Amino acid sequence: HLFGEGVTVMGDRIFQLTWVSHTGFIYSVDGLQKIGTFSYSMEGWGITHDDKYLIMSDGTEFLYFLDPKDLMITHRICVTYSDKPVRLLNELEYIEGRVFANIWQKDHIAVIDPKTGNVTDWINLSGLYLQQTGEPQPEVLNGIAYDTNDGKLYITGKLWKKVFEIEVVPGIFVKTHRPNLH
């Protein structure tokens, strides 16, 4: 009866969001025991952390910063590109001082400065699934994971049969124009 939507590990706790139930769960890393719940007023789409705050998306143009001790929102930022809001922020991953966010139903990942909300770069993953598998993409890009131990970035999507390890190089950034996000 609950639709799990986002997960992040911070310290010795795992935080999980549900999509429309306004309920989050906290588990212990050691043993995966449920140790608590928390509530939020918006939908839960994605969650990550920067070692100080939990950072949450709700499908709007906002990122919410939560205190991991009491799970209260301390502040929010509006994500923009060229002074226009970037909506449908979904899956999140914090990587080396930036928040990476996939945009729901698009093949681009926004690289966001968490201090200002400005999108500093776009990662264009159009055609990734088809190029690597020869098959049409079954669903949308919807998974970002970063291994801090070796610096590897992994991408997947809903109903994808594969997870891809990618290397972000300047040639795949879309800097000269705003991707079609509408």
CSV table of N, CA and C in Angstrom, one decimal:
chain,number,residue,atom,x,y,z
A,1,HIS,N,0.8,-1.2,0.0
A,1,HIS,CA,0.0,0.0,0.0
A,1,HIS,C,0.8,1.3,0.0
A,2,LEU,N,2.2,1.1,0.1
A,2,LEU,CA,3.1,2.3,0.1
A,2,LEU,C,4.0,2.1,-1.1
A,3,PHE,N,4.3,3.2,-1.8
A,3,PHE,CA,5.1,3.2,-3.0
A,3,PHE,C,6.5,3.8,-2.6
A,4,GLY,N,7.5,3.0,-2.4
A,4,GLY,CA,8.8,3.4,-2.0
A,4,GLY,C,9.4,4.2,-3.2
A,5,GLU,N,10.0,5.3,-3.0
A,5,GLU,CA,10.5,6.2,-4.1
A,5,GLU,C,12.0,6.6,-4.0
A,6,GLY,N,12.5,6.9,-2.8
A,6,GLY,CA,13.9,7.4,-2.8
A,6,GLY,C,14.6,6.8,-1.5
A,7,VAL,N,15.9,6.6,-1.6
A,7,VAL,CA,16.6,6.0,-0.5
A,7,VAL,C,18.0,6.7,-0.5
A,8,THR,N,18.5,7.0,0.7
A,8,THR,CA,19.9,7.4,0.9
A,8,THR,C,20.4,6.8,2.2
A,9,VAL,N,21.7,6.6,2.2
A,9,VAL,CA,22.4,6.1,3.4
A,9,VAL,C,23.2,7.3,4.0
A,10,MET,N,23.0,7.7,5.2
A,10,MET,CA,23.7,8.8,5.8
A,10,MET,C,24.2,8.3,7.2
A,11,GLY,N,25.5,8.1,7.3
A,11,GLY,CA,26.0,7.6,8.6
A,11,GLY,C,25.6,6.2,8.8
A,12,ASP,N,25.0,5.9,9.9
A,12,ASP,CA,24.5,4.6,10.2
A,12,ASP,C,23.0,4.4,10.0
A,13,ARG,N,22.4,5.3,9.3
A,13,ARG,CA,21.0,5.2,9.0
A,13,ARG,C,20.7,5.3,7.5
A,14,ILE,N,19.6,4.6,7.2
A,14,ILE,CA,19.1,4.6,5.8
A,14,ILE,C,17.7,5.3,5.9
A,15,PHE,N,17.6,6.3,5.0
A,15,PHE,CA,16.3,7.1,4.9
A,15,PHE,C,15.6,6.7,3.6
A,16,GLN,N,14.3,6.4,3.8
A,16,GLN,CA,13.5,6.0,2.6
A,16,GLN,C,12.3,6.9,2.5
A,17,LEU,N,12.0,7.3,1.3
A,17,LEU,CA,10.8,8.1,1.0
A,17,LEU,C,9.7,7.3,0.4
A,18,THR,N,8.5,7.7,0.6
A,18,THR,CA,7.4,7.1,-0.1
A,18,THR,C,6.8,8.2,-1.0
A,19,TRP,N,6.2,7.8,-2.1
A,19,TRP,CA,5.8,8.8,-3.1
A,19,TRP,C,4.7,9.7,-2.7
A,20,VAL,N,3.5,9.2,-2.4
A,20,VAL,CA,2.4,10.1,-2.0
A,20,VAL,C,1.9,9.9,-0.6
A,21,SER,N,2.5,9.0,0.1
A,21,SER,CA,2.0,8.7,1.5
A,21,SER,C,2.4,9.7,2.6
A,22,HIS,N,3.4,10.6,2.2
A,22,HIS,CA,3.9,11.6,3.1
A,22,HIS,C,4.6,11.0,4.3
A,23,THR,N,5.1,9.8,4.1
A,23,THR,CA,5.8,9.0,5.2
A,23,THR,C,7.1,8.6,4.8
A,24,GLY,N,8.1,8.8,5.6
A,24,GLY,CA,9.5,8.3,5.4
A,24,GLY,C,9.8,7.3,6.5
A,25,PHE,N,10.8,6.4,6.2
A,25,PHE,CA,11.2,5.4,7.1
A,25,PHE,C,12.7,5.5,7.3
A,26,ILE,N,13.1,5.2,8.5
A,26,ILE,CA,14.5,5.2,8.9
A,26,ILE,C,14.9,3.7,9.3
A,27,TYR,N,15.9,3.2,8.8
A,27,TYR,CA,16.4,1.9,9.1
A,27,TYR,C,17.9,2.0,9.5
A,28,SER,N,18.3,1.0,10.3
A,28,SER,CA,19.7,0.9,10.7
A,28,SER,C,20.5,0.3,9.6
A,29,VAL,N,21.7,0.8,9.3
A,29,VAL,CA,22.5,0.2,8.3
A,29,VAL,C,22.9,-1.2,8.7
A,30,ASP,N,23.2,-1.3,10.0
A,30,ASP,CA,23.6,-2.6,10.5
A,30,ASP,C,22.3,-3.4,10.9
A,31,GLY,N,21.9,-4.4,10.1
A,31,GLY,CA,20.8,-5.2,10.4
A,31,GLY,C,19.5,-4.8,9.7
A,32,LEU,N,19.5,-3.6,9.0
A,32,LEU,CA,18.3,-3.2,8.3
A,32,LEU,C,17.0,-3.2,9.1
A,33,GLN,N,17.1,-2.9,10.4
A,33,GLN,CA,15.9,-2.8,11.2
A,33,GLN,C,15.3,-1.4,11.1
A,34,LYS,N,13.9,-1.4,11.0
A,34,LYS,CA,13.2,-0.1,11.0
A,34,LYS,C,13.4,0.5,12.4
A,35,ILE,N,13.9,1.7,12.5
A,35,ILE,CA,14.1,2.4,13.8
A,35,ILE,C,13.3,3.7,13.9
A,36,GLY,N,12.6,4.0,12.9
A,36,GLY,CA,11.7,5.2,13.0
A,36,GLY,C,11.0,5.6,11.7
A,37,THR,N,10.1,6.6,11.8
A,37,THR,CA,9.4,7.1,10.7
A,37,THR,C,9.4,8.6,10.8
A,38,PHE,N,9.1,9.3,9.7
A,38,PHE,CA,9.0,10.7,9.7
A,38,PHE,C,8.0,11.1,8.7
A,39,SER,N,7.4,12.4,8.8
A,39,SER,CA,6.4,12.8,7.9
A,39,SER,C,6.9,14.1,7.1
A,40,TYR,N,6.3,14.3,6.0
A,40,TYR,CA,6.6,15.5,5.2
A,40,TYR,C,5.3,15.8,4.4
A,41,SER,N,5.1,17.1,4.1
A,41,SER,CA,3.9,17.5,3.5
A,41,SER,C,3.8,17.4,2.0
A,42,MET,N,5.0,17.3,1.3
A,42,MET,CA,5.0,17.2,-0.1
A,42,MET,C,5.1,15.7,-0.6
A,43,GLU,N,5.1,15.5,-1.9
A,43,GLU,CA,5.4,14.1,-2.4
A,43,GLU,C,6.9,13.8,-2.2
A,44,GLY,N,7.2,12.6,-2.1
A,44,GLY,CA,8.6,12.2,-2.0
A,44,GLY,C,9.1,11.6,-3.3
A,45,TRP,N,10.0,12.3,-4.0
A,45,TRP,CA,10.5,11.8,-5.3
A,45,TRP,C,11.9,11.3,-5.2
A,46,GLY,N,12.8,12.1,-4.6
A,46,GLY,CA,14.2,11.7,-4.5
A,46,GLY,C,14.8,12.2,-3.2
A,47,ILE,N,15.9,11.5,-2.8
A,47,ILE,CA,16.6,11.9,-1.6
A,47,ILE,C,18.1,11.6,-1.7
A,48,THR,N,18.9,12.5,-1.2
A,48,THR,CA,20.3,12.3,-1.1
A,48,THR,C,20.8,13.1,0.1
A,49,HIS,N,22.1,13.2,0.3
A,49,HIS,CA,22.6,14.0,1.5
A,49,HIS,C,23.9,14.6,1.1
A,50,ASP,N,24.3,15.6,1.9
A,50,ASP,CA,25.6,16.3,1.7
A,50,ASP,C,26.5,16.1,3.0
A,51,ASP,N,26.2,15.2,3.8
A,51,ASP,CA,26.8,14.9,5.1
A,51,ASP,C,26.4,15.9,6.2
A,52,LYS,N,25.7,17.0,5.8
A,52,LYS,CA,25.1,17.9,6.8
A,52,LYS,C,23.6,17.8,6.8
A,53,TYR,N,23.0,17.8,5.6
A,53,TYR,CA,21.6,17.8,5.4
A,53,TYR,C,21.1,16.6,4.6
A,54,LEU,N,19.9,16.2,4.8
A,54,LEU,CA,19.2,15.3,3.8
A,54,LEU,C,18.7,16.3,2.8
A,55,ILE,N,18.7,15.9,1.5
A,55,ILE,CA,18.3,16.8,0.4
A,55,ILE,C,17.2,16.0,-0.3
A,56,MET,N,16.0,16.6,-0.4
A,56,MET,CA,14.8,15.9,-0.9
A,56,MET,C,14.2,16.7,-2.1
A,57,SER,N,13.7,15.9,-3.1
A,57,SER,CA,12.9,16.5,-4.2
A,57,SER,C,11.4,16.0,-4.1
A,58,ASP,N,10.6,16.8,-4.7
A,58,ASP,CA,9.1,16.5,-4.7
A,58,ASP,C,8.5,16.6,-6.0
A,59,GLY,N,9.3,16.6,-7.1
A,59,GLY,CA,8.8,16.8,-8.4
A,59,GLY,C,8.5,18.2,-8.9
A,60,THR,N,8.8,19.1,-8.0
A,60,THR,CA,8.7,20.5,-8.4
A,60,THR,C,10.1,21.0,-8.8
A,61,GLU,N,10.3,22.4,-8.7
A,61,GLU,CA,11.6,23.0,-9.0
A,61,GLU,C,12.4,23.2,-7.7
A,62,PHE,N,11.9,22.7,-6.6
A,62,PHE,CA,12.5,22.9,-5.3
A,62,PHE,C,13.3,21.7,-4.8
A,63,LEU,N,14.4,22.0,-4.1
A,63,LEU,CA,15.1,21.0,-3.3
A,63,LEU,C,15.0,21.5,-1.9
A,64,TYR,N,14.6,20.5,-1.0
A,64,TYR,CA,14.4,20.8,0.4
A,64,TYR,C,15.5,20.2,1.2
A,65,PHE,N,16.0,20.9,2.2
A,65,PHE,CA,17.1,20.5,3.0
A,65,PHE,C,16.5,20.2,4.4
A,66,LEU,N,16.7,19.0,4.9
A,66,LEU,CA,16.2,18.5,6.2
A,66,LEU,C,17.3,18.3,7.1
A,67,ASP,N,17.1,18.7,8.4
A,67,ASP,CA,18.0,18.3,9.5
A,67,ASP,C,17.9,16.8,9.7
A,68,PRO,N,19.0,16.1,9.6
A,68,PRO,CA,18.8,14.6,9.8
A,68,PRO,C,18.5,14.2,11.3
A,69,LYS,N,18.7,15.1,12.2
A,69,LYS,CA,18.3,14.8,13.6
A,69,LYS,C,16.8,14.8,13.9
A,70,ASP,N,16.2,15.9,13.4
A,70,ASP,CA,14.7,16.0,13.7
A,70,ASP,C,13.9,15.9,12.5
A,71,LEU,N,14.5,15.8,11.3
A,71,LEU,CA,13.9,15.6,10.0
A,71,LEU,C,12.9,16.8,9.6
A,72,MET,N,13.2,18.0,10.2
A,72,MET,CA,12.5,19.2,9.8
A,72,MET,C,13.2,19.9,8.7
A,73,ILE,N,12.4,20.5,7.8
A,73,ILE,CA,13.0,21.3,6.7
A,73,ILE,C,13.6,22.5,7.3
A,74,THR,N,14.9,22.7,7.0
A,74,THR,CA,15.6,23.9,7.4
A,74,THR,C,15.5,25.0,6.4
A,75,HIS,N,15.6,24.7,5.1
A,75,HIS,CA,15.5,25.6,4.0
A,75,HIS,C,15.2,24.9,2.7
A,76,ARG,N,14.9,25.7,1.7
A,76,ARG,CA,14.7,25.1,0.4
A,76,ARG,C,15.3,26.1,-0.6
A,77,ILE,N,15.7,25.5,-1.8
A,77,ILE,CA,16.2,26.4,-2.9
A,77,ILE,C,15.4,26.1,-4.2
A,78,CYS,N,15.3,27.0,-5.0
A,78,CYS,CA,14.6,26.9,-6.3
A,78,CYS,C,15.7,26.6,-7.3
A,79,VAL,N,15.6,25.5,-8.0
A,79,VAL,CA,16.5,25.1,-9.1
A,79,VAL,C,16.2,25.8,-10.4
A,80,THR,N,17.2,26.5,-10.9
A,80,THR,CA,17.0,27.3,-12.1
A,80,THR,C,18.1,27.1,-13.1
A,81,TYR,N,17.7,27.3,-14.4
A,81,TYR,CA,18.7,27.4,-15.5
A,81,TYR,C,18.4,28.6,-16.3
A,82,SER,N,19.3,29.4,-16.6
A,82,SER,CA,19.1,30.7,-17.3
A,82,SER,C,17.9,31.4,-16.7
A,83,ASP,N,17.9,31.5,-15.4
A,83,ASP,CA,16.8,32.2,-14.6
A,83,ASP,C,15.4,31.7,-14.8
A,84,LYS,N,15.3,30.4,-15.3
A,84,LYS,CA,14.0,29.8,-15.4
A,84,LYS,C,14.0,28.6,-14.5
A,85,PRO,N,12.8,28.3,-13.8
A,85,PRO,CA,12.8,27.1,-13.0
A,85,PRO,C,12.9,25.8,-13.7
A,86,VAL,N,13.6,24.9,-13.1
A,86,VAL,CA,13.7,23.5,-13.7
A,86,VAL,C,12.8,22.6,-12.8
A,87,ARG,N,11.7,22.2,-13.4
A,87,ARG,CA,10.7,21.4,-12.7
A,87,ARG,C,11.0,19.9,-13.0
A,88,LEU,N,10.2,19.1,-12.2
A,88,LEU,CA,10.2,17.6,-12.3
A,88,LEU,C,11.5,17.0,-11.9
A,89,LEU,N,12.1,17.7,-10.9
A,89,LEU,CA,13.4,17.1,-10.3
A,89,LEU,C,13.0,15.8,-9.6
A,90,ASN,N,13.7,14.8,-9.9
A,90,ASN,CA,13.4,13.4,-9.5
A,90,ASN,C,14.5,12.8,-8.7
A,91,GLU,N,15.1,11.7,-9.2
A,91,GLU,CA,16.2,11.0,-8.5
A,91,GLU,C,17.3,12.0,-8.2
A,92,LEU,N,17.9,11.9,-7.0
A,92,LEU,CA,19.0,12.8,-6.6
A,92,LEU,C,20.2,12.0,-6.2
A,93,GLU,N,21.4,12.6,-6.5
A,93,GLU,CA,22.6,12.0,-6.0
A,93,GLU,C,23.6,13.2,-5.7
A,94,TYR,N,24.2,13.2,-4.5
A,94,TYR,CA,25.2,14.2,-4.2
A,94,TYR,C,26.5,13.8,-4.6
A,95,ILE,N,27.2,14.5,-5.5
A,95,ILE,CA,28.5,14.1,-6.0
A,95,ILE,C,29.5,15.3,-5.9
A,96,GLU,N,30.5,15.2,-5.1
A,96,GLU,CA,31.6,16.1,-5.1
A,96,GLU,C,31.1,17.6,-5.1
A,97,GLY,N,30.2,17.9,-4.1
A,97,GLY,CA,29.7,19.3,-4.0
A,97,GLY,C,28.6,19.7,-4.9
A,98,ARG,N,28.1,18.8,-5.7
A,98,ARG,CA,26.9,19.1,-6.5
A,98,ARG,C,25.8,18.1,-6.4
A,99,VAL,N,24.6,18.5,-6.6
A,99,VAL,CA,23.5,17.6,-6.6
A,99,VAL,C,23.2,17.3,-8.1
A,100,PHE,N,23.2,16.0,-8.4
A,100,PHE,CA,22.8,15.5,-9.7
A,100,PHE,C,21.3,15.1,-9.6
A,101,ALA,N,20.5,15.6,-10.5
A,101,ALA,CA,19.1,15.3,-10.5
A,101,ALA,C,18.6,14.9,-11.9
A,102,ASN,N,18.0,13.7,-12.0
A,102,ASN,CA,17.4,13.5,-13.3
A,102,ASN,C,16.1,14.2,-13.3
A,103,ILE,N,15.7,14.6,-14.5
A,103,ILE,CA,14.4,15.3,-14.8
A,103,ILE,C,13.4,14.2,-15.3
A,104,TRP,N,12.3,14.1,-14.6
A,104,TRP,CA,11.3,13.1,-14.9
A,104,TRP,C,11.0,13.1,-16.4
A,105,GLN,N,11.1,11.9,-17.0
A,105,GLN,CA,10.7,11.7,-18.4
A,105,GLN,C,11.6,12.4,-19.4
A,106,LYS,N,12.8,12.8,-19.0
A,106,LYS,CA,13.8,13.3,-19.9
A,106,LYS,C,15.1,12.5,-19.7
A,107,ASP,N,15.9,12.6,-20.7
A,107,ASP,CA,17.2,11.9,-20.7
A,107,ASP,C,18.4,12.8,-20.4
A,108,HIS,N,18.1,13.8,-19.5
A,108,HIS,CA,19.2,14.7,-19.1
A,108,HIS,C,19.2,14.7,-17.5
A,109,ILE,N,20.4,14.8,-17.1
A,109,ILE,CA,20.7,15.0,-15.6
A,109,ILE,C,21.2,16.4,-15.4
A,110,ALA,N,20.5,17.1,-14.5
A,110,ALA,CA,20.9,18.5,-14.1
A,110,ALA,C,22.0,18.4,-13.1
A,111,VAL,N,23.1,19.2,-13.2
A,111,VAL,CA,24.1,19.2,-12.2
A,111,VAL,C,23.9,20.6,-11.5
A,112,ILE,N,23.5,20.5,-10.2
A,112,ILE,CA,23.0,21.7,-9.5
A,112,ILE,C,24.0,22.1,-8.4
A,113,ASP,N,24.2,23.4,-8.3
A,113,ASP,CA,25.0,24.0,-7.2
A,113,ASP,C,24.0,24.1,-6.0
A,114,PRO,N,24.2,23.3,-4.9
A,114,PRO,CA,23.3,23.3,-3.8
A,114,PRO,C,23.2,24.6,-3.0
A,115,LYS,N,24.1,25.5,-3.2
A,115,LYS,CA,24.1,26.8,-2.5
A,115,LYS,C,23.2,27.8,-3.2
A,116,THR,N,23.2,27.8,-4.5
A,116,THR,CA,22.4,28.8,-5.3
A,116,THR,C,21.2,28.2,-6.0
A,117,GLY,N,21.2,26.9,-6.3
A,117,GLY,CA,20.1,26.3,-7.0
A,117,GLY,C,20.4,26.4,-8.5
A,118,ASN,N,21.4,27.0,-8.9
A,118,ASN,CA,21.7,27.1,-10.4
A,118,ASN,C,22.2,25.8,-11.0
A,119,VAL,N,21.6,25.5,-12.1
A,119,VAL,CA,22.1,24.3,-12.9
A,119,VAL,C,23.4,24.8,-13.6
A,120,THR,N,24.5,24.1,-13.2
A,120,THR,CA,25.8,24.5,-13.8
A,120,THR,C,26.2,23.7,-15.0
A,121,ASP,N,25.6,22.5,-15.2
A,121,ASP,CA,25.8,21.7,-16.3
A,121,ASP,C,24.7,20.7,-16.6
A,122,TRP,N,24.6,20.2,-17.8
A,122,TRP,CA,23.6,19.2,-18.1
A,122,TRP,C,24.4,18.0,-18.6
A,123,ILE,N,24.0,16.8,-18.2
A,123,ILE,CA,24.6,15.6,-18.8
A,123,ILE,C,23.5,15.0,-19.7
A,124,ASN,N,23.9,14.9,-21.0
A,124,ASN,CA,22.9,14.4,-22.0
A,124,ASN,C,23.1,12.9,-22.1
A,125,LEU,N,22.1,12.1,-21.8
A,125,LEU,CA,22.1,10.7,-21.9
A,125,LEU,C,21.1,10.1,-22.9
A,126,SER,N,20.8,11.0,-23.8
A,126,SER,CA,19.9,10.6,-24.9
A,126,SER,C,20.5,9.4,-25.7
A,127,GLY,N,19.7,8.4,-25.9
A,127,GLY,CA,20.1,7.3,-26.7
A,127,GLY,C,21.0,6.3,-26.0
A,128,LEU,N,21.3,6.5,-24.7
A,128,LEU,CA,22.3,5.7,-24.0
A,128,LEU,C,21.8,4.2,-24.0
A,129,TYR,N,20.5,4.0,-23.7
A,129,TYR,CA,20.0,2.6,-23.6
A,129,TYR,C,20.1,1.9,-25.0
A,130,LEU,N,19.6,2.6,-26.0
A,130,LEU,CA,19.6,2.0,-27.3
A,130,LEU,C,21.0,1.8,-27.8
A,131,GLN,N,21.9,2.7,-27.6
A,131,GLN,CA,23.3,2.5,-28.1
A,131,GLN,C,24.0,1.4,-27.4
A,132,GLN,N,23.7,1.1,-26.2
A,132,GLN,CA,24.4,0.1,-25.4
A,132,GLN,C,23.7,-1.3,-25.5
A,133,THR,N,22.4,-1.3,-25.8
A,133,THR,CA,21.7,-2.6,-25.8
A,133,THR,C,21.1,-3.0,-27.2
A,134,GLY,N,21.0,-2.0,-28.1
A,134,GLY,CA,20.3,-2.2,-29.4
A,134,GLY,C,18.8,-2.3,-29.3
A,135,GLU,N,18.3,-2.2,-28.1
A,135,GLU,CA,16.9,-2.3,-27.8
A,135,GLU,C,16.3,-0.9,-27.5
A,136,PRO,N,15.0,-0.7,-27.9
A,136,PRO,CA,14.3,0.6,-27.5
A,136,PRO,C,14.3,0.7,-26.0
A,137,GLN,N,14.4,1.9,-25.5
A,137,GLN,CA,14.4,2.2,-24.1
A,137,GLN,C,13.0,1.8,-23.5
A,138,PRO,N,12.9,0.9,-22.5
A,138,PRO,CA,11.7,0.5,-22.0
A,138,PRO,C,10.9,1.5,-21.2
A,139,GLU,N,11.6,2.4,-20.5
A,139,GLU,CA,10.9,3.4,-19.6
A,139,GLU,C,11.9,4.5,-19.5
A,140,VAL,N,11.8,5.3,-18.4
A,140,VAL,CA,12.5,6.5,-18.3
A,140,VAL,C,13.8,6.4,-17.5
A,141,LEU,N,14.7,7.2,-17.7
A,141,LEU,CA,15.9,7.4,-16.9
A,141,LEU,C,15.5,7.7,-15.5
A,142,ASN,N,16.0,7.0,-14.5
A,142,ASN,CA,15.5,7.2,-13.1
A,142,ASN,C,16.4,6.7,-12.1
A,143,GLY,N,17.6,6.5,-12.3
A,143,GLY,CA,18.5,6.0,-11.3
A,143,GLY,C,19.9,6.6,-11.4
A,144,ILE,N,20.4,7.2,-10.4
A,144,ILE,CA,21.8,7.7,-10.3
A,144,ILE,C,22.4,7.2,-9.1
A,145,ALA,N,23.6,6.6,-9.2
A,145,ALA,CA,24.4,6.2,-8.0
A,145,ALA,C,25.8,6.5,-8.2
A,146,TYR,N,26.5,6.9,-7.1
A,146,TYR,CA,27.9,7.3,-7.2
A,146,TYR,C,28.6,6.5,-6.1
A,147,ASP,N,29.7,5.9,-6.5
A,147,ASP,CA,30.6,5.1,-5.6
A,147,ASP,C,31.7,6.0,-5.2
A,148,THR,N,31.7,6.5,-3.9
A,148,THR,CA,32.7,7.5,-3.5
A,148,THR,C,34.1,6.8,-3.3
A,149,ASN,N,34.1,5.5,-3.2
A,149,ASN,CA,35.4,4.8,-3.1
A,149,ASN,C,36.2,4.8,-4.4
A,150,ASP,N,35.6,4.7,-5.5
A,150,ASP,CA,36.3,4.7,-6.8
A,150,ASP,C,35.9,5.7,-7.8
A,151,GLY,N,34.9,6.6,-7.4
A,151,GLY,CA,34.5,7.7,-8.2
A,151,GLY,C,33.7,7.3,-9.5
A,152,LYS,N,33.1,6.1,-9.4
A,152,LYS,CA,32.3,5.6,-10.5
A,152,LYS,C,30.9,6.1,-10.4
A,153,LEU,N,30.3,6.4,-11.6
A,153,LEU,CA,28.9,6.9,-11.6
A,153,LEU,C,28.1,5.8,-12.4
A,154,TYR,N,26.9,5.5,-11.8
A,154,TYR,CA,26.1,4.5,-12.4
A,154,TYR,C,24.7,5.1,-12.7
A,155,ILE,N,24.2,4.7,-13.9
A,155,ILE,CA,22.9,5.2,-14.4
A,155,ILE,C,22.0,4.0,-14.7
A,156,THR,N,20.7,4.1,-14.4
A,156,THR,CA,19.7,3.1,-14.8
A,156,THR,C,18.4,3.8,-14.9
A,157,GLY,N,17.3,3.0,-15.2
A,157,GLY,CA,16.0,3.6,-15.4
A,157,GLY,C,14.9,2.6,-15.0
A,158,LYS,N,13.7,3.1,-15.0
A,158,LYS,CA,12.6,2.2,-14.7
A,158,LYS,C,12.4,1.2,-15.7
A,159,LEU,N,12.4,-0.1,-15.3
A,159,LEU,CA,12.2,-1.3,-16.1
A,159,LEU,C,13.5,-1.5,-17.0
A,160,TRP,N,14.6,-0.8,-16.8
A,160,TRP,CA,15.8,-1.1,-17.6
A,160,TRP,C,16.3,-2.4,-17.1
A,161,LYS,N,16.8,-3.2,-18.0
A,161,LYS,CA,17.5,-4.5,-17.7
A,161,LYS,C,18.9,-4.3,-17.3
A,162,LYS,N,19.5,-3.2,-17.4
A,162,LYS,CA,20.9,-2.9,-17.2
A,162,LYS,C,21.1,-1.7,-16.4
A,163,VAL,N,22.3,-1.7,-15.7
A,163,VAL,CA,22.8,-0.5,-15.1
A,163,VAL,C,24.1,-0.2,-15.8
A,164,PHE,N,24.3,1.1,-16.1
A,164,PHE,CA,25.4,1.5,-16.9
A,164,PHE,C,26.4,2.3,-16.0
A,165,GLU,N,27.7,2.0,-16.2
A,165,GLU,CA,28.7,2.8,-15.6
A,165,GLU,C,29.1,3.8,-16.6
A,166,ILE,N,29.1,5.1,-16.2
A,166,ILE,CA,29.4,6.1,-17.2
A,166,ILE,C,30.5,7.0,-16.7
A,167,GLU,N,31.2,7.6,-17.6
A,167,GLU,CA,32.3,8.6,-17.2
A,167,GLU,C,31.8,9.9,-17.8
A,168,VAL,N,31.7,10.9,-16.9
A,168,VAL,CA,31.3,12.2,-17.4
A,168,VAL,C,32.5,13.0,-17.9
A,169,VAL,N,32.4,13.3,-19.2
A,169,VAL,CA,33.5,14.0,-19.9
A,169,VAL,C,32.9,15.3,-20.5
A,170,PRO,N,33.7,16.3,-20.7
A,170,PRO,CA,33.2,17.6,-21.2
A,170,PRO,C,32.3,17.5,-22.4
A,171,GLY,N,32.6,16.6,-23.3
A,171,GLY,CA,31.9,16.4,-24.6
A,171,GLY,C,30.4,16.1,-24.4
A,172,ILE,N,30.0,15.5,-23.3
A,172,ILE,CA,28.6,15.1,-23.1
A,172,ILE,C,27.8,16.1,-22.3
A,173,PHE,N,28.5,17.2,-21.9
A,173,PHE,CA,27.7,18.2,-21.2
A,173,PHE,C,27.0,19.1,-22.3
A,174,VAL,N,25.8,19.5,-21.9
A,174,VAL,CA,25.0,20.3,-22.8
A,174,VAL,C,25.1,21.7,-22.2
A,175,LYS,N,26.0,22.6,-22.6
A,175,LYS,CA,26.2,23.8,-22.0
A,175,LYS,C,25.6,25.0,-22.9
A,176,THR,N,25.5,24.8,-24.1
A,176,THR,CA,25.2,25.9,-25.0
A,176,THR,C,23.7,26.2,-25.1
A,177,HIS,N,22.8,25.2,-24.7
A,177,HIS,CA,21.4,25.5,-24.8
A,177,HIS,C,20.7,24.7,-23.7
A,178,ARG,N,19.5,25.2,-23.4
A,178,ARG,CA,18.6,24.5,-22.5
A,178,ARG,C,18.0,23.3,-23.2
A,179,PRO,N,18.1,22.1,-22.6
A,179,PRO,CA,17.4,21.0,-23.2
A,179,PRO,C,15.9,21.2,-23.2
A,180,ASN,N,15.2,20.6,-24.1
A,180,ASN,CA,13.8,20.7,-24.2
A,180,ASN,C,13.2,20.0,-23.0
A,181,LEU,N,12.8,20.7,-22.0
A,181,LEU,CA,12.3,20.2,-20.7
A,181,LEU,C,10.7,20.2,-20.7
A,182,HIS,N,10.1,20.6,-21.7
A,182,HIS,CA,8.6,20.7,-21.7
A,182,HIS,C,8.0,19.7,-22.6
